[in-house]
């Protein structure tokens, strides 16, 4: 077992300024388009189909607005075909990536592509005019993929999820948090129709007197459209109960502080069950695996991956301590420390990022544990020093290195590219009218 003294510490070499995403030797024989690695080579191809540019039918508005409602033609559904090949290769290298093929599949054609640029959330007041909880974050979440948000406790994971889900300022008015930056759906500010997105919060708010089956069935009756026959709603509820591995406790009361009911982990799964009943296109999950053992965590997360892949759903999940198997299920990783980005990019490239900055993951250690231990400064006083610099120094090196890295530039470019591309399509469709 590792002792606290074995926590990897900052060592000054190799140089943090070393460029990331260097072309691996093994790619030398790949097609020329795959070999492109420079951002200058990014071809901004306007290949969103004309059909995609048609305004979508208006529907009832979802309470979790993800941006101001816009006038004019609605944005085209994300087609997944805008991608320049050079970017697709470098950004998505790794075993979980399907080379962009999945994004052009039928299921993902109507997916939601979420992008955020220079996102700040601040608590007003204090000497310096406020305390920033999120500091200029930029990123994206793609259809058919899972973005994992990780970081030590208090690093801003829930704040980021809340901001992306449009919780500020409409729902948590009393929090008085200030938010700036741009959050776009398919490149546009958009208010989503009811049932399009769902948010499983950290707290399980459930009716304690109901059984699991009653809770899920009632929820299905209320959430699923009136046009769906009752028998189909019941079937959907039963399928979802099974998918979350709750069939064994379906007739057990949920329970609360006064009456013992299902376990904490089972409550978590009931909450997820209720939110995925409508099969939302955009799903936010705050700590979906808390309270679950490693096998249950794996089953729940792999089911969510399946859901994401099946119909090109976009999933953003904060997660504390994934096992290595669960970690491998994620596509992209957003690693936060005190509201700053330590790393954003493909899960498969994170290891290279850490080792190129002097923090190689020791053999046989779960990479996610390694990343979190490297950037957790909460217990610095208790941890024996002597392995190089402090955790604060390590965080500072990684944050600086990420900012100047090619991977960060690509993330910014990608967010800008998606926005510009959609604007071109909307402009063209307006001209055509
Ligand atoms: N309304 C608020 N007013 C002041 N500070 C806040 C507010 N909301 C969050 N914070 C602070 O913002 C920081 C980030 O909180 P957040 O809940 O996003 O962290 P987290 O990474 O989700 O933590 P955990 O993993 O423990 O859930 C914390 O320091 C928290 O105390």
Tab-separated table of C-alpha atoms and ligand atoms in Angstrom:
chain	number	residue	atom	x	y	z
A	1	UNK	CA	0.000	0.000	0.000
A	2	UNK	CA	1.261	3.489	-0.742
A	3	UNK	CA	2.164	5.592	2.190
A	4	UNK	CA	1.519	9.315	2.260
A	5	UNK	CA	5.240	9.885	1.750
A	6	UNK	CA	4.996	8.143	-1.594
A	7	UNK	CA	2.615	10.697	-3.023
A	8	UNK	CA	4.364	11.863	-6.181
A	9	UNK	CA	5.713	15.349	-5.790
A	10	UNK	CA	6.820	17.964	-8.211
A	11	UNK	CA	10.166	17.366	-9.785
A	12	UNK	CA	11.516	20.111	-12.005
A	13	UNK	CA	12.300	18.044	-15.092
A	14	UNK	CA	11.454	17.462	-17.863
A	15	UNK	CA	10.539	20.943	-18.946
A	16	UNK	CA	6.911	21.866	-18.406
A	17	UNK	CA	6.978	23.832	-21.612
A	18	UNK	CA	7.442	20.672	-23.621
A	19	UNK	CA	4.890	20.554	-26.384
A	20	UNK	CA	2.050	18.113	-26.040
A	21	UNK	CA	0.368	15.974	-28.624
A	22	UNK	CA	3.538	15.316	-30.512
A	23	UNK	CA	2.962	12.937	-33.320
A	24	UNK	CA	3.645	9.425	-32.111
A	25	UNK	CA	6.214	7.463	-34.107
A	26	UNK	CA	3.674	4.743	-34.803
A	27	UNK	CA	1.528	7.181	-36.772
A	28	UNK	CA	4.230	7.707	-39.354
A	29	UNK	CA	2.513	5.493	-41.898
A	30	UNK	CA	-0.940	6.861	-41.409
A	31	UNK	CA	-2.796	8.688	-44.144
A	32	UNK	CA	-1.457	12.198	-44.771
A	33	UNK	CA	-4.552	13.818	-43.279
A	34	UNK	CA	-3.954	11.915	-40.056
A	35	UNK	CA	-0.388	13.078	-39.824
A	36	UNK	CA	-1.316	16.754	-39.687
A	37	UNK	CA	-0.731	18.012	-36.186
A	38	UNK	CA	-0.301	21.757	-36.507
A	39	UNK	CA	-3.319	23.880	-35.650
A	40	UNK	CA	-2.500	25.994	-38.706
A	41	UNK	CA	-3.465	23.062	-40.860
A	42	UNK	CA	-6.995	23.053	-39.582
A	43	UNK	CA	-9.323	23.260	-42.531
A	44	UNK	CA	-12.531	25.018	-41.685
A	45	UNK	CA	-14.820	23.121	-43.982
A	46	UNK	CA	-18.424	24.208	-44.223
A	47	UNK	CA	-20.111	20.912	-44.739
A	48	UNK	CA	-23.166	21.076	-42.550
A	49	UNK	CA	-26.004	19.949	-44.767
A	50	UNK	CA	-28.717	22.347	-45.877
A	51	UNK	CA	-31.261	20.159	-44.190
A	52	UNK	CA	-29.468	20.733	-40.902
A	53	UNK	CA	-29.879	24.463	-41.350
A	54	UNK	CA	-33.678	24.294	-41.328
A	55	UNK	CA	-35.214	25.819	-38.199
A	56	UNK	CA	-36.287	23.221	-35.660
A	57	UNK	CA	-39.897	23.006	-34.547
A	58	UNK	CA	-40.603	25.144	-31.502
A	59	UNK	CA	-41.477	23.273	-28.327
A	60	UNK	CA	-42.161	24.027	-24.696
A	61	UNK	CA	-39.160	25.525	-22.930
A	62	UNK	CA	-37.121	23.542	-20.467
A	63	UNK	CA	-36.784	25.255	-17.097
A	64	UNK	CA	-33.008	24.807	-17.043
A	65	UNK	CA	-32.271	27.383	-19.678
A	66	UNK	CA	-28.827	26.933	-21.112
A	67	UNK	CA	-28.684	30.406	-22.522
A	68	UNK	CA	-30.840	33.265	-23.606
A	69	UNK	CA	-33.559	32.378	-25.994
A	70	UNK	CA	-32.736	33.694	-29.429
A	71	UNK	CA	-34.824	35.077	-32.192
A	72	UNK	CA	-34.370	34.132	-35.811
A	73	UNK	CA	-33.882	30.682	-37.207
A	74	UNK	CA	-33.151	27.977	-34.693
A	75	UNK	CA	-29.737	26.409	-34.853
A	76	UNK	CA	-29.223	23.399	-37.029
A	77	UNK	CA	-28.964	20.108	-35.220
A	78	UNK	CA	-25.402	19.067	-34.722
A	79	UNK	CA	-24.448	16.889	-37.612
A	80	UNK	CA	-21.040	15.848	-36.433
A	81	UNK	CA	-19.693	16.319	-39.914
A	82	UNK	CA	-18.051	19.686	-39.471
A	83	UNK	CA	-14.866	18.208	-38.183
A	84	UNK	CA	-11.618	18.913	-39.945
A	85	UNK	CA	-9.741	15.671	-40.176
A	86	UNK	CA	-6.494	16.946	-38.713
A	87	UNK	CA	-8.190	18.030	-35.548
A	88	UNK	CA	-10.242	14.879	-35.254
A	89	UNK	CA	-7.139	12.747	-35.240
A	90	UNK	CA	-5.128	14.590	-32.657
A	91	UNK	CA	-7.892	15.500	-30.264
A	92	UNK	CA	-9.298	12.061	-30.094
A	93	UNK	CA	-6.379	9.753	-30.128
A	94	UNK	CA	-7.027	6.831	-27.830
A	95	UNK	CA	-8.686	3.524	-27.613
A	96	UNK	CA	-12.111	4.872	-26.740
A	97	UNK	CA	-12.258	7.099	-29.765
A	98	UNK	CA	-13.891	5.816	-32.883
A	99	UNK	CA	-12.154	8.181	-35.238
A	100	UNK	CA	-15.192	10.400	-35.462
A	101	UNK	CA	-17.202	7.671	-37.183
A	102	UNK	CA	-19.674	7.446	-34.324
A	103	UNK	CA	-20.430	11.130	-34.588
A	104	UNK	CA	-21.648	10.832	-38.108
A	105	UNK	CA	-23.816	7.830	-37.343
A	106	UNK	CA	-27.565	8.190	-37.617
A	107	UNK	CA	-28.016	8.335	-33.874
A	108	UNK	CA	-25.777	11.328	-33.355
A	109	UNK	CA	-27.146	13.476	-36.143
A	110	UNK	CA	-29.550	15.209	-33.812
A	111	UNK	CA	-27.205	15.306	-30.844
A	112	UNK	CA	-26.431	18.337	-28.749
A	113	UNK	CA	-22.952	19.770	-28.825
A	114	UNK	CA	-22.250	21.829	-25.741
A	115	UNK	CA	-19.446	24.399	-25.780
A	116	UNK	CA	-18.348	26.916	-23.190
A	117	UNK	CA	-15.792	29.661	-23.547
A	118	UNK	CA	-14.046	31.763	-20.915
A	119	UNK	CA	-16.536	30.751	-18.250
A	120	UNK	CA	-16.205	32.578	-14.931
A	121	UNK	CA	-18.361	32.147	-11.830
A	122	UNK	CA	-17.659	34.555	-8.999
A	123	UNK	CA	-18.949	35.079	-5.473
A	124	UNK	CA	-19.304	38.848	-5.209
A	125	UNK	CA	-17.902	40.835	-2.300
A	126	UNK	CA	-14.615	40.802	-0.459
A	127	UNK	CA	-11.542	42.974	-0.898
A	128	UNK	CA	-10.790	42.011	-4.484
A	129	UNK	CA	-14.335	42.424	-5.695
A	130	UNK	CA	-15.203	38.757	-5.440
A	131	UNK	CA	-13.906	35.220	-5.131
A	132	UNK	CA	-13.741	33.300	-8.399
A	133	UNK	CA	-15.092	29.763	-8.233
A	134	UNK	CA	-14.487	29.065	-11.922
A	135	UNK	CA	-11.697	30.872	-13.710
A	136	UNK	CA	-12.036	31.228	-17.471
A	137	UNK	CA	-12.914	27.644	-18.358
A	138	UNK	CA	-13.246	26.629	-21.983
A	139	UNK	CA	-14.371	23.236	-23.203
A	140	UNK	CA	-16.942	21.189	-25.008
A	141	UNK	CA	-19.010	18.030	-24.669
A	142	UNK	CA	-19.875	16.047	-27.758
A	143	UNK	CA	-22.765	13.781	-28.714
A	144	UNK	CA	-22.130	10.116	-28.103
A	145	UNK	CA	-19.384	10.829	-25.590
A	146	UNK	CA	-18.909	11.212	-21.867
A	147	UNK	CA	-17.015	14.137	-20.428
A	148	UNK	CA	-15.748	13.447	-16.911
A	149	UNK	CA	-15.206	16.418	-14.632
A	150	UNK	CA	-12.720	15.569	-11.940
A	151	UNK	CA	-10.846	17.439	-9.263
A	152	UNK	CA	-10.393	17.569	-5.509
A	153	UNK	CA	-13.339	18.392	-3.274
A	154	UNK	CA	-14.212	22.088	-3.641
A	155	UNK	CA	-12.430	22.459	-6.984
A	156	UNK	CA	-15.619	23.617	-8.739
A	157	UNK	CA	-17.082	20.470	-10.318
A	158	UNK	CA	-20.661	21.094	-9.169
A	159	UNK	CA	-20.339	24.806	-9.932
A	160	UNK	CA	-19.316	23.958	-13.499
A	161	UNK	CA	-22.188	21.487	-13.901
A	162	UNK	CA	-24.644	24.061	-12.502
A	163	UNK	CA	-23.349	26.715	-14.885
A	164	UNK	CA	-23.533	24.396	-17.899
A	165	UNK	CA	-27.003	23.216	-16.935
A	166	UNK	CA	-28.140	26.835	-16.757
A	167	UNK	CA	-28.835	26.711	-13.027
A	168	UNK	CA	-27.428	30.219	-12.424
A	169	UNK	CA	-29.062	32.584	-11.920
A	170	UNK	CA	-32.591	31.282	-12.467
A	171	UNK	CA	-32.770	28.445	-9.958
A	172	UNK	CA	-30.220	29.209	-7.263
A	173	UNK	CA	-31.145	32.877	-7.083
A	174	UNK	CA	-30.168	33.188	-3.452
A	175	UNK	CA	-26.608	32.084	-4.220
A	176	UNK	CA	-26.030	35.482	-5.901
A	177	UNK	CA	-23.179	34.048	-7.923
A	178	UNK	CA	-22.112	36.018	-10.972
A	179	UNK	CA	-21.524	34.193	-14.201
A	180	UNK	CA	-19.804	35.425	-17.338
A	181	UNK	CA	-18.670	33.662	-20.490
A	182	UNK	CA	-20.436	31.958	-23.306
A	183	UNK	CA	-22.311	28.660	-23.159
A	184	UNK	CA	-23.659	27.435	-26.454
A	185	UNK	CA	-25.695	24.496	-27.654
A	186	UNK	CA	-24.848	23.501	-31.213
A	187	UNK	CA	-23.024	26.808	-31.544
A	188	UNK	CA	-25.998	28.963	-30.527
A	189	UNK	CA	-27.557	30.351	-27.378
A	190	UNK	CA	-30.548	28.146	-26.992
A	191	UNK	CA	-33.293	27.277	-24.552
A	192	UNK	CA	-33.942	23.567	-24.647
A	193	UNK	CA	-37.358	21.958	-24.922
A	194	UNK	CA	-38.691	20.067	-21.898
A	195	UNK	CA	-37.145	16.641	-21.551
A	196	UNK	CA	-34.177	17.453	-23.783
A	197	UNK	CA	-31.790	17.722	-20.883
A	198	UNK	CA	-31.697	16.310	-17.378
A	199	UNK	CA	-29.596	16.903	-14.306
A	200	UNK	CA	-28.997	14.305	-11.600
A	201	UNK	CA	-27.843	16.442	-8.683
A	202	UNK	CA	-25.694	15.285	-5.801
A	203	UNK	CA	-28.648	15.121	-3.419
A	204	UNK	CA	-31.224	12.407	-3.886
A	205	UNK	CA	-34.575	14.117	-3.542
A	206	UNK	CA	-37.033	11.248	-3.471
A	207	UNK	CA	-40.420	10.502	-1.905
A	208	UNK	CA	-39.427	8.380	1.070
A	209	UNK	CA	-42.807	6.652	1.399
A	210	UNK	CA	-42.830	5.237	-2.121
A	211	UNK	CA	-41.258	2.013	-3.249
A	212	UNK	CA	-38.612	2.170	-5.988
A	213	UNK	CA	-41.098	0.862	-8.553
A	214	UNK	CA	-43.799	3.350	-7.538
A	215	UNK	CA	-41.363	6.264	-7.714
A	216	UNK	CA	-40.104	5.326	-11.180
A	217	UNK	CA	-43.573	4.494	-12.536
A	218	UNK	CA	-45.106	7.746	-11.246
A	219	UNK	CA	-42.226	9.657	-12.717
A	220	UNK	CA	-42.699	7.914	-16.066
A	221	UNK	CA	-46.407	8.832	-16.061
A	222	UNK	CA	-45.581	12.462	-15.349
A	223	UNK	CA	-42.542	12.947	-17.576
A	224	UNK	CA	-43.246	10.909	-20.676
A	225	UNK	CA	-45.454	12.497	-23.341
A	226	UNK	CA	-49.243	12.134	-23.250
A	227	UNK	CA	-49.075	10.624	-26.707
A	228	UNK	CA	-47.242	7.585	-25.323
A	229	UNK	CA	-49.569	4.751	-24.297
A	230	UNK	CA	-49.612	3.927	-20.573
A	231	UNK	CA	-48.421	0.392	-21.264
A	232	UNK	CA	-45.354	1.781	-23.045
A	233	UNK	CA	-44.641	4.151	-20.164
A	234	UNK	CA	-44.822	1.207	-17.745
A	235	UNK	CA	-42.519	-0.809	-19.946
A	236	UNK	CA	-40.029	2.083	-20.146
A	237	UNK	CA	-40.097	2.333	-16.336
A	238	UNK	CA	-39.484	-1.397	-15.902
A	239	UNK	CA	-36.663	-1.429	-18.453
A	240	UNK	CA	-34.972	1.517	-16.764
A	241	UNK	CA	-35.298	-0.118	-13.335
A	242	UNK	CA	-33.532	-3.176	-14.720
A	243	UNK	CA	-30.895	-1.097	-16.487
A	244	UNK	CA	-29.953	0.475	-13.177
A	245	UNK	CA	-29.833	-2.932	-11.477
A	246	UNK	CA	-32.739	-2.119	-9.185
A	247	UNK	CA	-35.017	-5.063	-9.953
A	248	UNK	CA	-34.103	-6.730	-6.644
A	249	UNK	CA	-35.191	-3.734	-4.592
A	250	UNK	CA	-38.032	-2.520	-6.822
A	251	UNK	CA	-40.664	-3.217	-4.163
A	252	UNK	CA	-38.676	-1.855	-1.244
A	253	UNK	CA	-39.639	1.476	0.226
A	254	UNK	CA	-37.160	4.246	-0.486
A	255	UNK	CA	-37.163	5.293	3.163
A	256	UNK	CA	-35.579	8.210	4.935
A	257	UNK	CA	-34.223	9.280	8.297
A	258	UNK	CA	-37.180	7.790	10.176
A	259	UNK	CA	-37.798	4.568	8.233
A	260	UNK	CA	-34.949	2.484	6.920
A	261	UNK	CA	-35.322	1.809	3.238
A	262	UNK	CA	-33.008	1.204	0.321
A	263	UNK	CA	-29.289	1.964	0.638
A	264	UNK	CA	-27.579	5.228	-0.315
A	265	UNK	CA	-26.155	3.694	-3.486
A	266	UNK	CA	-29.583	2.391	-4.471
A	267	UNK	CA	-31.071	5.869	-3.918
A	268	UNK	CA	-28.410	7.236	-6.283
A	269	UNK	CA	-29.492	4.749	-8.909
A	270	UNK	CA	-33.187	5.602	-8.411
A	271	UNK	CA	-32.329	9.284	-9.007
A	272	UNK	CA	-30.462	8.403	-12.216
A	273	UNK	CA	-33.304	6.100	-13.253
A	274	UNK	CA	-35.870	8.893	-12.933
A	275	UNK	CA	-33.753	11.331	-14.941
A	276	UNK	CA	-32.966	8.976	-17.808
A	277	UNK	CA	-36.588	7.872	-18.289
A	278	UNK	CA	-37.086	10.506	-20.983
A	279	UNK	CA	-33.800	9.532	-22.649
A	280	UNK	CA	-32.533	13.140	-22.563
A	281	UNK	CA	-30.112	14.271	-25.255
A	282	UNK	CA	-28.020	16.159	-22.744
A	283	UNK	CA	-27.422	14.572	-19.367
A	284	UNK	CA	-25.631	16.148	-16.406
A	285	UNK	CA	-24.648	13.837	-13.579
A	286	UNK	CA	-23.176	15.079	-10.329
A	287	UNK	CA	-21.341	12.234	-8.635
A	288	UNK	CA	-23.437	9.440	-10.165
A	289	UNK	CA	-21.373	6.727	-8.499
A	290	UNK	CA	-21.139	8.061	-4.956
A	291	UNK	CA	-22.165	5.359	-2.512
A	292	UNK	CA	-21.741	2.602	-5.090
A	293	UNK	CA	-19.253	-0.239	-4.856
A	294	UNK	CA	-16.826	-0.625	-7.746
A	295	UNK	CA	-18.886	-3.282	-9.557
A	296	UNK	CA	-22.097	-1.241	-9.308
A	297	UNK	CA	-20.209	1.903	-10.383
A	298	UNK	CA	-18.930	0.100	-13.437
A	299	UNK	CA	-22.378	-1.249	-14.360
A	300	UNK	CA	-24.082	2.112	-13.892
A	301	UNK	CA	-21.424	4.013	-15.843
A	302	UNK	CA	-21.196	1.472	-18.632
A	303	UNK	CA	-24.954	1.671	-19.007
A	304	UNK	CA	-24.694	5.454	-19.247
A	305	UNK	CA	-21.957	5.067	-21.889
A	306	UNK	CA	-24.277	2.749	-23.793
A	307	UNK	CA	-27.073	5.301	-23.597
A	308	UNK	CA	-24.697	8.012	-24.813
A	309	UNK	CA	-23.454	5.915	-27.719
A	310	UNK	CA	-26.830	4.514	-28.764
A	311	UNK	CA	-28.418	7.742	-29.885
A	312	UNK	CA	-25.597	10.221	-29.697
A	313	UNK	CA	-26.481	11.615	-26.274
A	314	UNK	CA	-24.149	14.076	-24.631
A	315	UNK	CA	-23.147	13.252	-21.055
A	316	UNK	CA	-21.254	15.456	-18.615
A	317	UNK	CA	-20.500	13.798	-15.275
A	318	UNK	CA	-18.548	14.889	-12.246
A	319	UNK	CA	-16.861	11.984	-10.590
A	320	UNK	CA	-14.726	11.584	-7.504
A	321	UNK	CA	-12.875	8.349	-7.497
A	322	UNK	CA	-13.421	6.238	-10.569
A	323	UNK	CA	-11.829	2.813	-10.690
A	324	UNK	CA	-9.468	2.370	-13.620
A	325	UNK	CA	-12.194	0.427	-15.474
A	326	UNK	CA	-14.705	3.223	-14.994
A	327	UNK	CA	-12.091	5.844	-15.907
A	328	UNK	CA	-11.457	4.081	-19.213
A	329	UNK	CA	-15.123	4.482	-20.105
A	330	UNK	CA	-14.777	8.254	-20.344
A	331	UNK	CA	-13.840	10.014	-23.556
A	332	UNK	CA	-12.738	13.438	-22.388
A	333	UNK	CA	-11.459	14.626	-19.053
A	334	UNK	CA	-11.805	18.055	-17.472
A	335	UNK	CA	-9.508	18.219	-14.476
A	336	UNK	CA	-10.055	21.176	-12.164
A	337	UNK	CA	-8.144	22.685	-9.275
A	338	UNK	CA	-9.534	25.724	-7.443
A	339	UNK	CA	-11.733	26.501	-10.432
A	340	UNK	CA	-8.854	26.433	-12.931
A	341	UNK	CA	-8.308	23.945	-15.723
A	342	UNK	CA	-5.408	21.630	-14.998
A	343	UNK	CA	-6.207	19.539	-18.045
A	344	UNK	CA	-8.980	19.300	-20.619
A	345	UNK	CA	-8.752	16.819	-23.423
A	346	UNK	CA	-8.967	13.166	-24.307
A	347	UNK	CA	-8.588	10.820	-21.343
A	348	UNK	CA	-5.953	8.944	-23.296
A	349	UNK	CA	-3.718	12.033	-23.557
A	350	UNK	CA	-3.817	12.938	-19.854
A	351	UNK	CA	-1.053	10.527	-18.939
A	352	UNK	CA	1.270	12.092	-21.498
A	353	UNK	CA	0.385	15.550	-20.199
A	354	UNK	CA	1.265	14.635	-16.613
A	355	UNK	CA	4.455	12.800	-17.455
A	356	UNK	CA	5.652	15.527	-19.810
A	357	UNK	CA	5.357	17.924	-16.895
A	358	UNK	CA	7.294	15.764	-14.476
A	359	UNK	CA	4.482	13.719	-12.942
A	360	UNK	CA	4.539	10.301	-14.576
A	361	UNK	CA	1.933	7.879	-13.316
A	362	UNK	CA	3.666	5.122	-11.355
A	363	UNK	CA	3.253	1.602	-12.686
A	364	UNK	CA	0.160	-0.242	-11.440
A	365	UNK	CA	-1.486	2.914	-10.141
A	366	UNK	CA	-4.934	3.966	-11.256
A	367	UNK	CA	-4.218	7.048	-13.443
A	368	UNK	CA	-7.211	8.974	-12.068
A	369	UNK	CA	-5.930	8.439	-8.499
A	370	UNK	CA	-2.546	9.697	-9.613
A	371	UNK	CA	-3.949	12.877	-11.154
A	372	UNK	CA	-6.059	13.658	-8.112
A	373	UNK	CA	-3.257	12.985	-5.656
A	374	UNK	CA	-0.914	15.190	-7.648
A	375	UNK	CA	-3.283	18.168	-7.464
A	376	UNK	CA	-4.892	17.769	-4.040
A	377	UNK	CA	-3.418	20.483	-1.820
A	378	UNK	CA	-5.979	20.132	0.990
A	379	UNK	CA	-3.790	17.941	3.149
A	380	UNK	CA	-0.348	19.322	2.340
A	381	UNK	CA	0.388	20.013	5.990
A	382	UNK	CA	-0.184	16.355	6.858
A	383	UNK	CA	1.817	14.914	4.015
A	384	UNK	CA	5.507	14.382	4.507
A	385	UNK	CA	7.465	16.583	2.146
A	386	UNK	CA	10.705	15.709	0.443
A	387	UNK	CA	9.677	14.653	-3.058
A	388	UNK	CA	10.325	17.930	-4.786
A	389	UNK	CA	8.089	21.023	-4.603
A	390	UNK	CA	4.732	21.470	-2.898
A	391	UNK	CA	1.372	20.555	-4.355
A	392	UNK	CA	0.665	24.249	-4.969
A	393	UNK	CA	3.782	24.387	-7.138
A	394	UNK	CA	2.715	21.247	-8.963
A	395	UNK	CA	-0.724	22.749	-9.670
A	396	UNK	CA	0.829	25.997	-10.837
A	397	UNK	CA	3.159	24.133	-13.231
A	398	UNK	CA	0.312	22.063	-14.650
A	399	UNK	CA	-2.118	24.989	-15.012
A	400	UNK	CA	0.551	27.097	-16.760
A	401	UNK	CA	1.624	24.230	-18.937
A	402	UNK	CA	-1.956	23.454	-19.932
A	403	UNK	CA	-2.627	27.094	-20.843
A	404	UNK	CA	0.311	27.194	-23.230
A	405	UNK	CA	-0.174	23.671	-24.551
A	406	UNK	CA	-1.297	22.700	-27.989
A	407	UNK	CA	-4.154	20.698	-26.525
A	408	UNK	CA	-5.558	23.846	-24.866
A	409	UNK	CA	-5.264	25.808	-28.110
A	410	UNK	CA	-7.118	23.066	-29.883
A	411	UNK	CA	-9.924	23.108	-27.332
A	412	UNK	CA	-10.322	26.893	-27.816
A	413	UNK	CA	-10.143	26.519	-31.577
A	414	UNK	CA	-12.684	23.786	-31.555
A	415	UNK	CA	-15.175	25.811	-29.495
A	416	UNK	CA	-14.668	28.806	-31.811
A	417	UNK	CA	-14.874	26.608	-34.864
A	418	UNK	CA	-18.225	25.100	-33.863
A	419	UNK	CA	-19.679	28.563	-33.214
A	420	UNK	CA	-18.384	30.038	-36.468
A	421	UNK	CA	-19.457	27.068	-38.471
A	422	UNK	CA	-23.041	27.262	-37.216
A	423	UNK	CA	-23.084	31.008	-37.869
A	424	UNK	CA	-22.013	30.391	-41.463
A	425	UNK	CA	-24.849	27.905	-41.943
A	426	UNK	CA	-27.451	30.212	-40.353
A	427	UNK	CA	-26.181	33.132	-42.453
A	428	UNK	CA	-26.383	31.067	-45.619
A	429	UNK	CA	-29.894	29.850	-44.801
A	430	UNK	CA	-30.995	33.472	-44.106
A	431	UNK	CA	-29.513	34.577	-47.456
A	432	UNK	CA	-31.388	31.804	-49.204
A	433	UNK	CA	-34.774	32.980	-47.835
B	1	LIG	N1	-23.001	30.003	-3.331
B	1	LIG	C1	-21.737	29.943	-2.962
B	1	LIG	N2	-21.183	30.926	-2.239
B	1	LIG	C2	-19.899	30.874	-1.868
B	1	LIG	N3	-19.054	29.879	-2.172
B	1	LIG	C3	-19.544	28.868	-2.894
B	1	LIG	C4	-20.902	28.839	-3.328
B	1	LIG	N4	-21.097	27.713	-4.034
B	1	LIG	C5	-19.916	27.051	-4.047
B	1	LIG	N5	-18.992	27.743	-3.345
B	1	LIG	C6	-17.580	27.369	-3.159
B	1	LIG	O1	-17.079	27.068	-4.439
B	1	LIG	C7	-16.105	26.051	-4.367
B	1	LIG	C8	-16.466	24.962	-5.352
B	1	LIG	O2	-17.637	24.292	-4.907
B	1	LIG	P1	-18.227	23.038	-5.670
B	1	LIG	O3	-19.419	22.560	-4.922
B	1	LIG	O4	-18.402	23.383	-7.076
B	1	LIG	O5	-17.019	22.020	-5.516
B	1	LIG	P2	-16.944	20.471	-5.921
B	1	LIG	O6	-15.693	20.297	-6.694
B	1	LIG	O7	-18.217	20.051	-6.562
B	1	LIG	O8	-16.800	19.810	-4.498
B	1	LIG	P3	-17.271	18.343	-3.981
B	1	LIG	O9	-16.469	17.369	-4.767
B	1	LIG	O10	-16.897	18.342	-2.548
B	1	LIG	O11	-18.743	18.231	-4.233
B	1	LIG	C9	-16.079	25.589	-2.931
B	1	LIG	O12	-14.971	26.200	-2.303
B	1	LIG	C10	-17.368	26.098	-2.355
B	1	LIG	O13	-17.230	26.382	-0.996
